[in-house]
PDB file of C-alpha atoms in Angstrom:
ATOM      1  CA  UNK A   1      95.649  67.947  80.703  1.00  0.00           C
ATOM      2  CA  UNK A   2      97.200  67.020  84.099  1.00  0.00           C
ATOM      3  CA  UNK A   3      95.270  65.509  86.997  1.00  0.00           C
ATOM      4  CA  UNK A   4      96.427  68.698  88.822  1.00  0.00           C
ATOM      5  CA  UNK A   5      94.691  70.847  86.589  1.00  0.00           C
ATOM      6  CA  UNK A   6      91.744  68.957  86.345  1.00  0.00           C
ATOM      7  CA  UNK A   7      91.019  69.948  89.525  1.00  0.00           C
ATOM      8  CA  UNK A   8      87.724  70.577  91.043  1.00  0.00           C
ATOM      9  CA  UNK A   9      87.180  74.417  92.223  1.00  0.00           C
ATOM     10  CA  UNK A  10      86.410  72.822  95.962  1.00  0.00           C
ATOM     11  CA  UNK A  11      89.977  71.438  95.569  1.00  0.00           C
ATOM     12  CA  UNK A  12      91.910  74.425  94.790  1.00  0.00           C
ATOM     13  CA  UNK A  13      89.905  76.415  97.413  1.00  0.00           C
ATOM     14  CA  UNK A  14      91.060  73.569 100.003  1.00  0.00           C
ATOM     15  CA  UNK A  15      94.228  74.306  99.207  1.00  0.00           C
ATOM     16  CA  UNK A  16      94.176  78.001  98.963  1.00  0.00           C
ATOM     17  CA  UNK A  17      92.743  78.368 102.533  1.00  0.00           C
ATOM     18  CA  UNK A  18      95.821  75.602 103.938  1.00  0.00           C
ATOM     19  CA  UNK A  19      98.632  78.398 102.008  1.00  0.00           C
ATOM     20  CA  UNK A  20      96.533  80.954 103.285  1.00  0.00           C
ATOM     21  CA  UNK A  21      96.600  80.212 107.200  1.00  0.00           C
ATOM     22  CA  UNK A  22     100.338  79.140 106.870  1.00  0.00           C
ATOM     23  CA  UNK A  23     100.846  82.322 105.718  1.00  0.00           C
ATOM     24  CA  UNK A  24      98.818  84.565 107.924  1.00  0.00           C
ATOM     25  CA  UNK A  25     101.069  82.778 110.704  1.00  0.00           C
ATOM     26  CA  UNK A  26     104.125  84.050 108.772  1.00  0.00           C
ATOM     27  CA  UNK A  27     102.425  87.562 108.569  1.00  0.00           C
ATOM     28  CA  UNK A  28     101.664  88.126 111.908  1.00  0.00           C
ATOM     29  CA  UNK A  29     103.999  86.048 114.330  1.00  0.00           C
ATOM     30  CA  UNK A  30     106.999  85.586 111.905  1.00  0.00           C
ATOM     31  CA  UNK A  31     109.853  86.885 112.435  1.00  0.00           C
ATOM     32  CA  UNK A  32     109.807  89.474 109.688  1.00  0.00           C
ATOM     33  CA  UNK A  33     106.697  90.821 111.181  1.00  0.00           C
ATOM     34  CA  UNK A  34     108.758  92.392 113.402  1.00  0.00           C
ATOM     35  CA  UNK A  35     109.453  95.314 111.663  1.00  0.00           C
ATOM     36  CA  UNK A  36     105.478  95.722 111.406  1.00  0.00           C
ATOM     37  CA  UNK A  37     105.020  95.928 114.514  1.00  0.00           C
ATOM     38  CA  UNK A  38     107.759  98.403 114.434  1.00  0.00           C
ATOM     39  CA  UNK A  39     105.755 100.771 112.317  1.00  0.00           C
ATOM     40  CA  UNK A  40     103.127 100.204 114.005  1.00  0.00           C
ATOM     41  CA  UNK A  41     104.377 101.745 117.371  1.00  0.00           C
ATOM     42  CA  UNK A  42     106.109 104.630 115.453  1.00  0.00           C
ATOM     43  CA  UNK A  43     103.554 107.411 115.029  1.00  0.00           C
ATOM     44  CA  UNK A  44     101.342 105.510 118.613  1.00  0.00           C
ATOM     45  CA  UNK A  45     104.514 107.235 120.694  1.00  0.00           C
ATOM     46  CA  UNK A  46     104.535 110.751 119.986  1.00  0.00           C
ATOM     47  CA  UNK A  47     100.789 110.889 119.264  1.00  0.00           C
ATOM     48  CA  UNK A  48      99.631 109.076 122.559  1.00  0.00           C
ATOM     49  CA  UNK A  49     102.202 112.103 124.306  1.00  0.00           C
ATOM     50  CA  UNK A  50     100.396 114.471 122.098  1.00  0.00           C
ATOM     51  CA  UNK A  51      97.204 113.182 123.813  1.00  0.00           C
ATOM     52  CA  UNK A  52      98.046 112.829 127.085  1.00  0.00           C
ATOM     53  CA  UNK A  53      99.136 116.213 127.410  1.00  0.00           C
ATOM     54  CA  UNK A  54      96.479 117.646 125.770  1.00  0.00           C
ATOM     55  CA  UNK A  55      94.324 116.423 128.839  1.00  0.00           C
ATOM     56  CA  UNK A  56      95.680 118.303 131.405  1.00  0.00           C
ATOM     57  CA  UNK A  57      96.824 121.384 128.782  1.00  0.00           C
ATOM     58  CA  UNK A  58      94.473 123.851 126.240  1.00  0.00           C
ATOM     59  CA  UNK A  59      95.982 122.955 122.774  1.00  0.00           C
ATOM     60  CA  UNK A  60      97.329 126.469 121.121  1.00  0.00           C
ATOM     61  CA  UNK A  61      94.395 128.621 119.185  1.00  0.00           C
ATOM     62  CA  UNK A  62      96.431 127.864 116.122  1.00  0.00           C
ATOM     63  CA  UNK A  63      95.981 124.308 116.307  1.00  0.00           C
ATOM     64  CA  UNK A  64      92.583 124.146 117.432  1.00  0.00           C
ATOM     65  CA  UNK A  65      91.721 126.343 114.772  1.00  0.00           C
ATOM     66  CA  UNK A  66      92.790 124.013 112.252  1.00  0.00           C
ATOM     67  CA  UNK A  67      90.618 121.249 113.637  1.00  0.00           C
ATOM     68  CA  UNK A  68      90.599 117.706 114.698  1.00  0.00           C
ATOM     69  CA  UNK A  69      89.585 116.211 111.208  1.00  0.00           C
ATOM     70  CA  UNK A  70      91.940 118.637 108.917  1.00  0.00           C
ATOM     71  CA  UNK A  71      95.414 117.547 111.159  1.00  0.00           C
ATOM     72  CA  UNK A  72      94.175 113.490 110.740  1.00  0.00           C
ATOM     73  CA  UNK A  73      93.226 114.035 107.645  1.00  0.00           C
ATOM     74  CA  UNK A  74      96.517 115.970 106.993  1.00  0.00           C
ATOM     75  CA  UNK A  75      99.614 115.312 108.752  1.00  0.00           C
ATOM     76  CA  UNK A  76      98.150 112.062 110.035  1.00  0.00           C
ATOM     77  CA  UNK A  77      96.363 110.058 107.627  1.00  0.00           C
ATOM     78  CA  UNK A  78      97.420 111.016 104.453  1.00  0.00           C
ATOM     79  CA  UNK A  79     101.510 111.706 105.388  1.00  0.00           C
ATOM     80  CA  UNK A  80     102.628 109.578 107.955  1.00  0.00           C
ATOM     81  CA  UNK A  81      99.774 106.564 107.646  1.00  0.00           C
ATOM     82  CA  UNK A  82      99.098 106.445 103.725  1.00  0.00           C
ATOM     83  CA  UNK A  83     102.599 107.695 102.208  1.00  0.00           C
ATOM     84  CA  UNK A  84     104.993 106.417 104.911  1.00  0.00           C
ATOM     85  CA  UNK A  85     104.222 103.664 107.309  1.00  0.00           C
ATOM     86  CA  UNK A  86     101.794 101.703 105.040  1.00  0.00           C
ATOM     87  CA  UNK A  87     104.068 102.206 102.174  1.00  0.00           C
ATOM     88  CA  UNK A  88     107.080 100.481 103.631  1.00  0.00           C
ATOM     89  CA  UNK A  89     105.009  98.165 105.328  1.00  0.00           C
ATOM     90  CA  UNK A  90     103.460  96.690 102.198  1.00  0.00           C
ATOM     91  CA  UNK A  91     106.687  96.670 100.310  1.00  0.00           C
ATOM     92  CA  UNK A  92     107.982  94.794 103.094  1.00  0.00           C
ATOM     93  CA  UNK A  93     105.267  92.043 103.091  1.00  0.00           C
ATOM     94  CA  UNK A  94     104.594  91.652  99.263  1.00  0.00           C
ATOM     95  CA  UNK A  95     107.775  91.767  98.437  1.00  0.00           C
ATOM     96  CA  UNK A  96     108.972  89.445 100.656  1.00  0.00           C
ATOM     97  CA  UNK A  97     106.064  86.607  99.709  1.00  0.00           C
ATOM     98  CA  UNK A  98     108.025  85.046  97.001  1.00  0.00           C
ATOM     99  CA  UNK A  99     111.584  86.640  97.506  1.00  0.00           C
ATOM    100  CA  UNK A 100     111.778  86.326 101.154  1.00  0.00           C
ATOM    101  CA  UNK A 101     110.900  82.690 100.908  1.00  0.00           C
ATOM    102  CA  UNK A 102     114.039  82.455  98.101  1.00  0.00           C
ATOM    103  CA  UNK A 103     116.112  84.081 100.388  1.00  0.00           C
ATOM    104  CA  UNK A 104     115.185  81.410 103.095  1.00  0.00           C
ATOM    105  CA  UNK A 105     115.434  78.499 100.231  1.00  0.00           C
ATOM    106  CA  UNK A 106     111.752  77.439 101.283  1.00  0.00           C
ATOM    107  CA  UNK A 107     109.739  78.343  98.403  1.00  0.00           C
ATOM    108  CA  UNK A 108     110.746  74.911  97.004  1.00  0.00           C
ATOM    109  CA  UNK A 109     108.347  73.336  99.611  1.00  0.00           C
ATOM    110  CA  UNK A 110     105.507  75.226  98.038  1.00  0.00           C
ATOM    111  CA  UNK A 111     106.467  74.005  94.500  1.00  0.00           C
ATOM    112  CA  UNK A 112     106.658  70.181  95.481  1.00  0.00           C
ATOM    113  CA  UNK A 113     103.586  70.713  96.522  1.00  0.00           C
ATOM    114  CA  UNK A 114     100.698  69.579  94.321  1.00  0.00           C
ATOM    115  CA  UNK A 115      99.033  72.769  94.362  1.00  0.00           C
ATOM    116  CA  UNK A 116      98.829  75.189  90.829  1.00  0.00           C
ATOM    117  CA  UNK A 117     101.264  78.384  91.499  1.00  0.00           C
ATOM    118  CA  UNK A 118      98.494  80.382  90.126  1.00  0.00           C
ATOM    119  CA  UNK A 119      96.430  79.628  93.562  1.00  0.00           C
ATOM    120  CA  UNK A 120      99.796  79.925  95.479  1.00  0.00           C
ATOM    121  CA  UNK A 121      99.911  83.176  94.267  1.00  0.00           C
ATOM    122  CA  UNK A 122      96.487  84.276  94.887  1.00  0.00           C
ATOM    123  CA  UNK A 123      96.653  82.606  98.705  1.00  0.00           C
ATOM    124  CA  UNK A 124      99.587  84.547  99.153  1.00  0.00           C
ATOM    125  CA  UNK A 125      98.432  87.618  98.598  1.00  0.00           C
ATOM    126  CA  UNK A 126      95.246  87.485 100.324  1.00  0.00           C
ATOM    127  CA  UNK A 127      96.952  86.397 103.027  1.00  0.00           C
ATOM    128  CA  UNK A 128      99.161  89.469 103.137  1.00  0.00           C
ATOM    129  CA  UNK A 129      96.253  91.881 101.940  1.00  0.00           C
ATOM    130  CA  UNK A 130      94.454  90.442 105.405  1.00  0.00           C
ATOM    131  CA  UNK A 131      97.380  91.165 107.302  1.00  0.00           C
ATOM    132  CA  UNK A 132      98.197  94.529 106.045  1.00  0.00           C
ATOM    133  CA  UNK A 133      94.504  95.795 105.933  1.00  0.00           C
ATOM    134  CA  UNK A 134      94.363  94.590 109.687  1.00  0.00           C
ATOM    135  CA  UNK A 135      97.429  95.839 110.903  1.00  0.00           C
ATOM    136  CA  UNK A 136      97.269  99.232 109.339  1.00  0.00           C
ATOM    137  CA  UNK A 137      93.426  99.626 109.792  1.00  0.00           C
ATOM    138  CA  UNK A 138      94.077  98.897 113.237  1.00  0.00           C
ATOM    139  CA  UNK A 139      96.672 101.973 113.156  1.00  0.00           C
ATOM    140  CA  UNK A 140      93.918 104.348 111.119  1.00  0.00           C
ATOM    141  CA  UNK A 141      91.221 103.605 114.302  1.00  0.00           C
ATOM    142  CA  UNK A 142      93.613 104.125 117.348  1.00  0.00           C
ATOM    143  CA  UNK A 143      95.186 107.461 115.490  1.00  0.00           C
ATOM    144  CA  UNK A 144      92.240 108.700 114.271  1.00  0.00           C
ATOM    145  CA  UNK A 145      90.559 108.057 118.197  1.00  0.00           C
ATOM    146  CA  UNK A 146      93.787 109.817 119.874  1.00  0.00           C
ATOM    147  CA  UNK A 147      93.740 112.964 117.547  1.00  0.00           C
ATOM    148  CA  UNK A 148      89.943 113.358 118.665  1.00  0.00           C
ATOM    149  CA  UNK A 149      90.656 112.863 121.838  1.00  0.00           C
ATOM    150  CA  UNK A 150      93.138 115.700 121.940  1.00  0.00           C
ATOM    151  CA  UNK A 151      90.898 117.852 121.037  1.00  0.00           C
ATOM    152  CA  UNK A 152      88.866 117.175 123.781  1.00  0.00           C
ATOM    153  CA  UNK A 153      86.550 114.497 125.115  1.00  0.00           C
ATOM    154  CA  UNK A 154      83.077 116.669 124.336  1.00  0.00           C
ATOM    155  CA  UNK A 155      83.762 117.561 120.830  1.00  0.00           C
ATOM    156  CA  UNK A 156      85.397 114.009 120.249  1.00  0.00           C
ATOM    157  CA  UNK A 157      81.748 112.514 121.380  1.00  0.00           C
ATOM    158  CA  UNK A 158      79.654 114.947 119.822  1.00  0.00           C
ATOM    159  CA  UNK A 159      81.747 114.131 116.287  1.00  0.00           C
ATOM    160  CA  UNK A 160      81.877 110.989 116.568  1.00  0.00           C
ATOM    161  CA  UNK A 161      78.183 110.406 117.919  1.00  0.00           C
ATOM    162  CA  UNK A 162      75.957 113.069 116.419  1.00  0.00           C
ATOM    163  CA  UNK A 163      77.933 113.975 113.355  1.00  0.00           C
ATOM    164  CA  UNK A 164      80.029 112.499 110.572  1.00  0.00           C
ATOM    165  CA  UNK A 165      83.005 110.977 112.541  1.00  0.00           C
ATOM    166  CA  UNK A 166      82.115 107.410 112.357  1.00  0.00           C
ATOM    167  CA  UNK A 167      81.611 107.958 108.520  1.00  0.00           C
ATOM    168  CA  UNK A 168      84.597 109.734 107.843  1.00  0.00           C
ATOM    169  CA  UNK A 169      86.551 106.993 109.857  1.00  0.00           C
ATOM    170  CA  UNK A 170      84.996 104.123 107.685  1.00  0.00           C
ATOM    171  CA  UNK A 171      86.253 105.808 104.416  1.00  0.00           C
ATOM    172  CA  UNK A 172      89.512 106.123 106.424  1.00  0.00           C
ATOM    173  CA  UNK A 173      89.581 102.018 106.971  1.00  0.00           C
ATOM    174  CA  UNK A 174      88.294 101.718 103.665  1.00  0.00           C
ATOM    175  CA  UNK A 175      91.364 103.711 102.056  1.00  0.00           C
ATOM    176  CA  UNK A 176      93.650 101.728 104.007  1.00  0.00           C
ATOM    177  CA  UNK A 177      92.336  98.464 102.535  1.00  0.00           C
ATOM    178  CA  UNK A 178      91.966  99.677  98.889  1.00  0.00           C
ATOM    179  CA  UNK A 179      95.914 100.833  99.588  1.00  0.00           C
ATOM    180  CA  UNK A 180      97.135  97.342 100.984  1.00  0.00           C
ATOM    181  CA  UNK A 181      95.363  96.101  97.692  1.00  0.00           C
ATOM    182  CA  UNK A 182      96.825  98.190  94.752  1.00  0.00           C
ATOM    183  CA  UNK A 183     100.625  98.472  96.802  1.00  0.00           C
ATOM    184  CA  UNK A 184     100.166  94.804  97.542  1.00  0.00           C
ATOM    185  CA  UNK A 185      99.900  93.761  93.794  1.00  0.00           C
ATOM    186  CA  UNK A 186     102.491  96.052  92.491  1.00  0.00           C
ATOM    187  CA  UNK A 187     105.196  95.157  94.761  1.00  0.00           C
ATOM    188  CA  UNK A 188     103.950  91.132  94.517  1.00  0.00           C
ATOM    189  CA  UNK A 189     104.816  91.983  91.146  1.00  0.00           C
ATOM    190  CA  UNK A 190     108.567  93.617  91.764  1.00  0.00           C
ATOM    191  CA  UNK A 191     109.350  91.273  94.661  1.00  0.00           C
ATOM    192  CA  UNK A 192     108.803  88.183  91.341  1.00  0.00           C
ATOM    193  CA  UNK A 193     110.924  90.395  88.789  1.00  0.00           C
ATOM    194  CA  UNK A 194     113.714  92.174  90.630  1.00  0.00           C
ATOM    195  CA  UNK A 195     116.221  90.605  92.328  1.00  0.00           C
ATOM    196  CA  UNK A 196     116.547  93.724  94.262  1.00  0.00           C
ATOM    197  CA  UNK A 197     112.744  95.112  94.625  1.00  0.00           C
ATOM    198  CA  UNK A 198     113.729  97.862  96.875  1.00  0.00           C
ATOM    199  CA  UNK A 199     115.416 100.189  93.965  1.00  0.00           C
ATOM    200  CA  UNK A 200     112.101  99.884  92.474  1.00  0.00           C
ATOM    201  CA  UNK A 201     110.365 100.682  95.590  1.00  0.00           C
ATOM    202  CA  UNK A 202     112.281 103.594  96.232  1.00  0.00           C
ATOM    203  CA  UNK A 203     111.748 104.732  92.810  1.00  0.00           C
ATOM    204  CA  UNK A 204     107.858 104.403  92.917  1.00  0.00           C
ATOM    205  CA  UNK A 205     107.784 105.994  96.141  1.00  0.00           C
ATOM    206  CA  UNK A 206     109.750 109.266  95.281  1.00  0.00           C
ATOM    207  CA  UNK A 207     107.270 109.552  91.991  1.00  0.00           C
ATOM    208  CA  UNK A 208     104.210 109.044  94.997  1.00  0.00           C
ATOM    209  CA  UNK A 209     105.727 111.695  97.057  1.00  0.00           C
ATOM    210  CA  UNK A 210     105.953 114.275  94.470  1.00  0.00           C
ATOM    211  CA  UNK A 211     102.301 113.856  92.865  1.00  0.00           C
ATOM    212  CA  UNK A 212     100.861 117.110  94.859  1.00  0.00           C
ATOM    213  CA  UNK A 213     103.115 118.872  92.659  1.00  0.00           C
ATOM    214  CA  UNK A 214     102.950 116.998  89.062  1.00  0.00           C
ATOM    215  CA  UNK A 215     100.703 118.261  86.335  1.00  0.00           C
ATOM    216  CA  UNK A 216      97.182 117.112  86.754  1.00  0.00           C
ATOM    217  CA  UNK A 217      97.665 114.457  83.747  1.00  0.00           C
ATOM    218  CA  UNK A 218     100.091 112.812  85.820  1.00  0.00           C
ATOM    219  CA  UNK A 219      98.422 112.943  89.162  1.00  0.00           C
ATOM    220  CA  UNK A 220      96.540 110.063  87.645  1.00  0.00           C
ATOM    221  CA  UNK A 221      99.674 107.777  86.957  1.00  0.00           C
ATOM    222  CA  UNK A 222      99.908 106.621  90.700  1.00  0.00           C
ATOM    223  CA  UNK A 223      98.267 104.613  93.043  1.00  0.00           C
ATOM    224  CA  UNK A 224      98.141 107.391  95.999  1.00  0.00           C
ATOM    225  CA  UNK A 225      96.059 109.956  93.428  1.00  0.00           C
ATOM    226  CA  UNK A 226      93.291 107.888  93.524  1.00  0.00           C
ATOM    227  CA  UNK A 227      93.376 106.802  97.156  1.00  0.00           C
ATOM    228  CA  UNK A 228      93.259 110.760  98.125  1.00  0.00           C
ATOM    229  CA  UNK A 229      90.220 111.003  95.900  1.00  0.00           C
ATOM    230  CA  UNK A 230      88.266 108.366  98.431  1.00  0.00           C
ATOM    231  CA  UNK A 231      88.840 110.718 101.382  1.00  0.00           C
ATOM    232  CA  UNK A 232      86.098 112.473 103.500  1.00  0.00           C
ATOM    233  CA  UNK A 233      88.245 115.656 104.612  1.00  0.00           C
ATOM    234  CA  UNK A 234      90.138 117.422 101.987  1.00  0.00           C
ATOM    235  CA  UNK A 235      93.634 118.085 103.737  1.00  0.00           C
ATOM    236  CA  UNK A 236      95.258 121.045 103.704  1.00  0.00           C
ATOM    237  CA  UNK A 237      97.046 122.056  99.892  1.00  0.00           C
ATOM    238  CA  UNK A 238     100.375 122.723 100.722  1.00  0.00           C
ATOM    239  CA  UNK A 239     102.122 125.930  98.955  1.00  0.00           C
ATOM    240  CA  UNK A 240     103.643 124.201  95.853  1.00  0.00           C
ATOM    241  CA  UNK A 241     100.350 121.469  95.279  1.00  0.00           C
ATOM    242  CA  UNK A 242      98.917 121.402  92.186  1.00  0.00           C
ATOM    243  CA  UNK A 243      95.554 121.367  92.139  1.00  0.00           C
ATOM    244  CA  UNK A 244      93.479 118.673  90.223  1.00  0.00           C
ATOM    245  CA  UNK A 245      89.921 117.500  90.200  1.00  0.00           C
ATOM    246  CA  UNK A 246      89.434 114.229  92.076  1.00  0.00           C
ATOM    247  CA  UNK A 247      88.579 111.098  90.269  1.00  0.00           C
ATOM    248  CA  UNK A 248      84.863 110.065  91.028  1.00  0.00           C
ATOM    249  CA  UNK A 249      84.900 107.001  93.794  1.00  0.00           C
ATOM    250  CA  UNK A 250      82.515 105.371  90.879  1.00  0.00           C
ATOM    251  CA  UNK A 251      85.566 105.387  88.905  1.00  0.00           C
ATOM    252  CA  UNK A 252      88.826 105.330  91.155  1.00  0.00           C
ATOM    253  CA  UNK A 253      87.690 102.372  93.403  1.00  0.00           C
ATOM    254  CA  UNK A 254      86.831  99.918  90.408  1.00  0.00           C
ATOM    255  CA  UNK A 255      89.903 101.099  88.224  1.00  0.00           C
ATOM    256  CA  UNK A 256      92.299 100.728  91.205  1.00  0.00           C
ATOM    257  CA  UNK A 257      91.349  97.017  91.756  1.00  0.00           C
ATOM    258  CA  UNK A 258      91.525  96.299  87.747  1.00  0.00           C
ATOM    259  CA  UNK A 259      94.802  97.448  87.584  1.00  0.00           C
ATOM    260  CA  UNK A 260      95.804  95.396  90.661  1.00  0.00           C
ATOM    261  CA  UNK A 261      93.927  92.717  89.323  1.00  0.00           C
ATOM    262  CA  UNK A 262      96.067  93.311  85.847  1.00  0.00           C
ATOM    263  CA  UNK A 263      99.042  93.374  87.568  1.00  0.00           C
ATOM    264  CA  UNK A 264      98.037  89.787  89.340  1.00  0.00           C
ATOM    265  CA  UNK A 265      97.419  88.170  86.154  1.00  0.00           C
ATOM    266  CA  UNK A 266     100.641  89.227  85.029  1.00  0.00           C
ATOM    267  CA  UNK A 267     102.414  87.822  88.470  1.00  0.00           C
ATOM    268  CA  UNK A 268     100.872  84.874  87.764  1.00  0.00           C
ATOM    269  CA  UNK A 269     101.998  84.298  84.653  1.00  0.00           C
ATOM    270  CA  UNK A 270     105.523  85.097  85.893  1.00  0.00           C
ATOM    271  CA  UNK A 271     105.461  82.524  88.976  1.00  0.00           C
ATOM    272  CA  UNK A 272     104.288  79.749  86.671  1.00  0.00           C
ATOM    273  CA  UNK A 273     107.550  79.631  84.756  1.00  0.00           C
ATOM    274  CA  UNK A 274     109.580  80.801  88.400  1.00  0.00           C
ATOM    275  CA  UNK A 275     112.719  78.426  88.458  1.00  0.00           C
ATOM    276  CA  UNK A 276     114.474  78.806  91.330  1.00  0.00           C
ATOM    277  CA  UNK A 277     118.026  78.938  91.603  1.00  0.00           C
ATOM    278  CA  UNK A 278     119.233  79.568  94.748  1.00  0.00           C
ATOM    279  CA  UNK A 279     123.175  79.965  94.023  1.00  0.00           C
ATOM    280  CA  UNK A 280     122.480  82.787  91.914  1.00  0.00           C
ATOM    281  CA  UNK A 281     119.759  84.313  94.990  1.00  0.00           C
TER     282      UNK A 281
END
């Protein structure tokens, strides 16, 4: 056995944490965190206008019949939050962990290193779970605060205060976070394997888009099936959905995190025989 992998677990934890705040600097003030923050301002535009007029105007009886926590849950959380902007966003950090840095010809730094590529891997992706659960939870809290808001400032306090709204926006944040987690391991995982990740990506998101109409068998072959089962307000159906029974949280939230912890052990296995050839990248 090697000296490296003898190891002590104090050692390898050293050494995660130094990966791990070189990459949260990448993450956040990189340059390719600049499309993040790009996302990020995308739906904060027209729903801060949204809110502002709302203010000064009575929103339409059609709109305020369908409620505050039905259009977050619906057209905000779920459709433009969950299935667009997080999406791309975490194929654009995982993705770009390992390939980006081939595409820079720096991920040779990392493997002079002595430091085991299984706890490269794992720093890595922590590091971009953090980011993208921050980020993106960050998002979920300002959205969900502006669509109450508009609503008006009385019933905003009086949901958030006296009834469930704090709840409901804690299984919100906590969605978000299981989401950076499952998305972050699968495209980890494509970003190793493909030389092109974003066919995949584009593939896996069209099957994601069209589970409210799949059979209810394969609801339960994607990731986004078992985030909607986590949520506190049912959205609205829309008029082709398929209805299925949610999984139980006991079950989705443990499952979810195998799988993503499957489909670690598997990256791992792939980075330790990585060779990099940069001609051919």
């Amino acid at each position: 056995m090697s000296e490296l992998g003898r190891l002590p677990w104090g050692e390898w934890r050293r050494q995660a944490l130094a990966v791990f705040r070189l990459e949260i600097k990448k993450n956040f003030l990189g340059r390719r965190a600049l499309l993040l923050y790009v996302l990020l301002v995308l739906p904060l535009l027209p729903l801060g206008l949204w809110t502002l007029v709302s203010l000064f105007e009575e929103l339409p009886g059609e709109v305020k019949e369908f409620g505050a926590a039905q259009m977050f849950a619906t057209a905000v959380f779920e459709l433009a939050i969950v299935r667009f902007l997080l999406y791309i966003g975490s194929v654009w950090i995982f993705m770009n962990l390992f390939r980006g840095e081939m595409l820079d010809r720096s991920l040779h730094y990392y493997f002079l290193a002595p430091i085991r590529r299984e706890v490269l891997l794992v720093a890595k992706f922590i590091s971009g779970w953090f980011a993208g659960s921050v980020l993106f939870g960050l998002l979920t809290v300002v959205c969900f605060l502006m669509v109450q808001v508009s609503f008006g400032l009385t019933e905003a306090q009086r949901y958030l205060l006296e009834g469930p709204g704090l709840g409901h926006l804690l299984s919100y944040l906590g969605i978000t976070t299981l989401a950076c987690f499952g998305y972050g391991a699968v495209f980890l995982l494509f970003g190793l394997y493909f030389r092109n990740p974003v066919v995949p990506a584009v593939v896996i998101w069209g099957w994601e888009a069209l589970n409210p109409i799949l059979p209810a068998a394969l609801k339960k072959l994607s990731v986004i099936h078992y985030l909607m089962s986590l949520r506190p307000v049912e959205p609205a159906a829309g008029p082709f959905a398929i209805l299925a029974n949610p999984t139980s949280p006991w079950l989705a939230v443990p499952g979810l995190l195998i799988v993503s912890a499957l489909l670690l052990a598997v990256a791992s296995t792939r980075v330790r025989r990585l060779e990099i050839h940069y001609t051919s990248d």
